[in-house]
Structure formats: structure tokens, C-alpha cells
Amino acid sequence: MSFAAVSDGGPAPSRGEEGDGSDGNGSLRNIIDKIHSVASNIAASTEVAKVKIANADSNTQACVSLAGRLSGVLKTLTDVDSMLSDELAQIPTARHSTKRKDGDRKTFRWLYNVNDVGSSVSESSGETDRAAHQSKAVSVGDGKRSRVGTSSPAAAAAAAASSDGGCLIGVSGAPAATQQRGANTKNYGRPCLPGLPEGVMGHMGSFLTTMMATRLTRVNKETHQKATDETFGVFRHFSMTKDEEAKYQAIRKLREVKHLGKIRAAYVEASGVVQCVVELLERSAETLKELHVAEDKYPDSHEPYEDNDDTWGAHQPPQPRPSGDPTAFPSLERLNIQPEKWLGHISSIRRWALPQLRSLQVGRLSQYDTSSGCLTRLIKESPNVERLEAEMMRFDDPQWADFTAALGRCPDIKTITGLEIEMNQFSRLNQLKQALDQHWAKPERKDVPKRLEFVSEPNIGADCTQRAADLQVVGKWAAEVSCELEWRPRRWLLSSGGTRTRFMVDCSSDAGPAHPAPDGPYGEKVKQLAAEAGEVWLLLGGTPIHPSWRDKLVFSNATSLWLRIKASASGVVESIPTWLVERDGAGHIAASRSFPAVRHIDVSFRTLSLSDLPSAPSKLSRLFGGLAGLERVFFRELFSASVGCELLSYLSVPRLSEVDIAEPMSYEWPASVPAEWSFRSPRVERLVSPPLDALDINQWHSKEGVQSFLQLVSTLRAASVDFILC
């Protein structure tokens, strides 16, 4: 159902009325259209005259004379208007009513679609208004139509759906319901913006940002009253998008902002903390029930919160709250605050207290800045929190002790997600267990469902016995207190904007003999994480891991392989597990069993010279040769370019899209180039040097380096070469 505005000249005729009167230019409709055209031309001419009058001297004799002549024209037009009204009154009455209703500035016709059945606004309790989430064209007082979108930050702010007679709103296309107290019958209101029921007005405003919704207060008096109503009005929800940040930053005094003293739900997007918005939220501390601060989509810094000089831009940073009682938000139950800057601001600077908070969601918190400590302080001010969810929470040892102590003072906590525990930090699980057992181990709480989710970067070494034992103890405890344990791999941010999980296989340690792979929960979880990993790091130069890992470490989804060695080159090839270079099938081009999907390899062999490489075939050559889907090679650190040529000759793929090579540690080159470097190496489409902005990579800058690169070009004969000399 939608509203379509028609002209002020009267209602649109039905199809049966079209063509009434005689044919040709003398038809009634044609004559009326011409009269309307003349009237429009007169109106346009007067508008132009108004502009000229603003620049004219009204006291001149010419203006006085013209005014006298126009007075005569005005009398004639008045007579014509009266005559026209009398004649138009003779038009036969249509079957539908053309009576204007109070508050209407236009006459409307209602357009229905058979597919809109059930899309009416229901004001009875429990009914569903599915059409409210459709994009609707609503005619406003000046005859223009404004289309209201359905996917906006304001809709997210309205998700809290204020109770106490407020408008219940579902977000992201979910069904929504509009409720009014005491309303048992359907009331569609009048077919115009001021005629919308109060609940519908508030619902419509929830799809707009607050700055856009303020326009509803300027349509007319009736719309102003409905828009600013404390029960159903549009200012119960506050929303601000990133492109509005500068306008809010310019607000210096809250008296410049009206109708925002009783916000119930708020949604904020900003690159930094907006002091005006913080003060608005604090002014609504008694009524605010939900706050969502979105992650900055355009971060310009990854520095710690307190050291970031650009946090406030050109504006003065907010002052810390004076010593004394913190700012209490007695109604706030849900807080989703993703940016570290906002977390630090409300926790450390403004010192919010959240006695009724039930759900707390945060983003990525690091041990290297103050964000983890800010979270701990916020938990201390939220004793009734039940859910603590994060993308990742990382703590150092002192921070971990404070965090677990804060959890011990939260008797209702039931869900904790995103808690990072490295596989060599399983002893921390015992500290967490002791803190939670203060409440979870009580008889009345043991059967309450609970959930713990840990984030870890899988790291498998020669000895994982103790890790498996620790995990088994924690698993037994979790079963006793009705807690579901989950493990997920840490996700690393990529320069492209995506994420990737990493798995590390450590064969670089000389700590002792390799131990068999543990069975039970630990072994099964390692197998699962290996299958899900997108990137594998293989560290060489020590003791190879035990053959019992063979069936658990199959990296079927890994597309990137990183090879690293320790300082010494001795034992690099011997440290590669034999089972890790096995292939699925026979022949030179058979794919690796452990790395069937690898497309990119990153190599750092800075201490491995050409003389350290054994003659093929070897475990190293079989490892490279099994990468049947390889497309790109990056030699990040090499002892010499000759090592790169030797490694490329191990490959079984017919072509490579790109080979990147940084300046090596030395410029050794054999007096006689091995023939296999040319005929065994794949065809290289592009041979490139690292870009100038690449971090921690040696750039080509010396004369010897240029000569070495040219030797590489003449050997590989790449289709194209991109070389940057610093």
C-alpha cells in the first residue's frame, strides 16, 4: 500500500471518467488543463517578479506607476477566479469523495496492490506489521515523496524496541510489530504524513538517522507533536553515521540539541569519540537501554588508545570525569562497543557504571595497549553481566589475573566468548576455573547451561603431552558444571580486508625426542583446526614431529605455506617429517597429501646457502614438488639468488603467475649455471622486486644486487620483469 500525491486541482478521475465531453480541443478536460497551464504561467511570472523586486528601489516613480497598473490586473484576475469557481462547481460529482481532511495539504488517492495483502499497520497487541520493513513512499506536505529505506543504522538503533508502549522493531528484515495502548481496532490514519498514527510515525523515524529525522518536526504542527512525542516519537532512538560525524563534532553546547534527553536505544558510527554524543548519552542515562558503537570502517591508526594523537582530529579531547561517583546507567542492559577508543573513553575517562548490564560485546582487544585493562574495569562496574562476547580478548599475565578476579565478582555470568588462550598457556585455564567455580560450582547453578569459547593459534611441537593433560582436566570440569567448551582458531587480518586462520608446525626445537600425538579431545581438536586452517607455518631446523601426527595434520584448505628456519642452517632438511612430503599418487606431478590446496609459498632461508642444499631428490625437493597448485612464490629472505633458482627447479607446476624476490644476504653465483635451472623451472609470467612500501623486506639498492638480479632474469627468462632500485 502506498500514497501517491495528485495535483491540487482535484482528485484523479476513474478510468470510466476519462474522455468525458466532446472530442478535440473543446473537451472539458483539455480546457481545464489549459486553464491550469495559464494559471501556472501566471504563478511563475510572479515568482520571477519577486526576485526582481528584491533588487529594485520600491520608492522610484516607475515602481509606483507599475503598482497602479497591476492593481487593475489584480481586480480582473479576482473576477476571473470567482467566475471560474462558479463554472467548475457545475462539474458532475464523482462517485468517490473529494473532501479534504484536516491536516491535509493535498488530495490523495490510495493505490493498492493485491500482493500487499496483510501489509497494513496493526495497532493491536501481538499483531505483526511486515510492511513496515518494506521501502514505502510517503507523501509529505509539499507534495514530494520521500522514500524510506529499510537497511539503515537507525534501524539497528531501533532494534531495542522500547517497551512501555514503544514501537517494537525487528532489524535486518525481521518482522516488526507496532503497538499502541488501548487500541483494539485497526486505524490506518489519514492518507498523509501528518495523519499517520503516532506509532507508525515513530516506526518510520526509526529507519532514519537522528539528523534526518529532525526534518519531521518541521513539516507542520501536528507532525512536530507526533515526532517529538516521548512515548511514540522518533527521538526515542538515536543514530549517527560516519558521514555525520563532523556535524556532531561541531556541536559545543547541548542546548543546541533538542528532544534528546530520553534516548532508549542508540547506534553510533564514528572514527573517534564524539564528545557531544557521549554527553547526549549521559543525559539519557536514566532511560538508555541499549547502545551499539560500530567498528570504525576506515581506521587510520593502530596505535594504543592513549597515544593516538589523531583520535580527536581538530577538536579538543574530552576531559576525564572528576573524582567521585561514576556515571550510572541504571537501565542499560545491552552494550555493544567495538572500537577500542570508545571502550577506553567510557571505562577510564567517563567511568560509566552499569549495574543492570546483561550483555557486553566488544571487538578485538590486545595486551599491547590499554584495551584489555579497560574491559576489566568495565566488568568491575557491571556486576550483573551474563554474557561477555568478543572477537578476541588477549591478556598478559598481570592483566589475566585482574580479569579473572573481575569475573569472580559476576555471579550471573553464563557465556564468555573470544577469550584467547595460546596452546602453551593452558595453565591459565586453571585460574579461570577457580574464578568461575565461585558461582558455577554451587548446587543451584550447576545445571544452568553455560558456554566458554576460546581463541587459539594452533601450535604443534615435538611434545604436546602436558597440553593434552591440561585440556582433559578442563573438559572434565566443564562437563560437571554444564558448560559447553568451544575452540576456534585466531583469525589474522589481511591487507585485502579479509581474514585467515593460521596453523604452526614447529620442527625447530631441540628440546628432546618427539612424543606421539595425543588422542582424545586434544587430538581431535588439532585435527579439526588443521583441516580449517588457511595458512600454515612450517618451522625447520630441529626435531621433526612424531609420525603419529600424520593422519591429524592434513591441511586440506590451506592456500598459503610459509617456510622458516632457525639461525643455523644445519639440520634443516633432516627436520622435515618424511610423512609430510608424501603425495597422493605416483609420478612427478602428484599432489602433496598434506598440502593439496597451496597456491602461494613464502620462503625465508637466510642462512641456507646453495652448498647446504642436498642434491635432488630430497625431502626438501619433494616438499616443493608436491605443491601441484602453486601459482606464486615469494622469496622474502634468501642467502643468495642462486638458492631461489635451485628451489624453483624443484617445482612440478608448468607455470607461475609471479615470483617475488627481495635482495638476498649475499651475491654468490655458480661459475657454471646448472642446466636444470632453465629446463626444470616453470615458466614465470612476472618476476618482480618488492614494492617500496613493503615492511621488513630488503630492498634492492646495491650495484652487486642489480648484477645478481640480472643473472636471475637471464636464467629464468620471465615473460615480464618489474624491478625497483632504491
Coordinates of N, CA and C in Angstrom, one line a residue, residues 97-104 106-107:
S97 N -15.4 10.3 -2.8 CA -15.3 11.6 -2.1 C -14.0 12.4 -2.4
T98 N -14.2 13.7 -2.6 CA -13.0 14.6 -2.8 C -12.8 15.5 -1.6
K99 N -13.5 15.2 -0.5 CA -13.4 16.1 0.7 C -12.0 16.0 1.3
R100 N -11.5 17.2 1.6 CA -10.2 17.2 2.2 C -10.3 17.0 3.7
K101 N -9.4 16.3 4.3 CA -9.4 16.1 5.8 C -8.5 17.1 6.4
D102 N -8.8 17.4 7.7 CA -8.0 18.3 8.4 C -6.5 17.9 8.4
G103 N -5.6 18.8 8.2 CA -4.2 18.5 8.2 C -3.7 18.1 6.8
D104 N -4.6 17.8 5.9 CA -4.1 17.5 4.5 C -3.8 18.8 3.8
K106 N -2.8 18.2 0.5 CA -3.1 17.7 -0.8 C -4.2 16.7 -0.8
T107 N -4.8 16.4 -2.0 CA -5.7 15.3 -2.1 C -5.0 14.1 -2.6

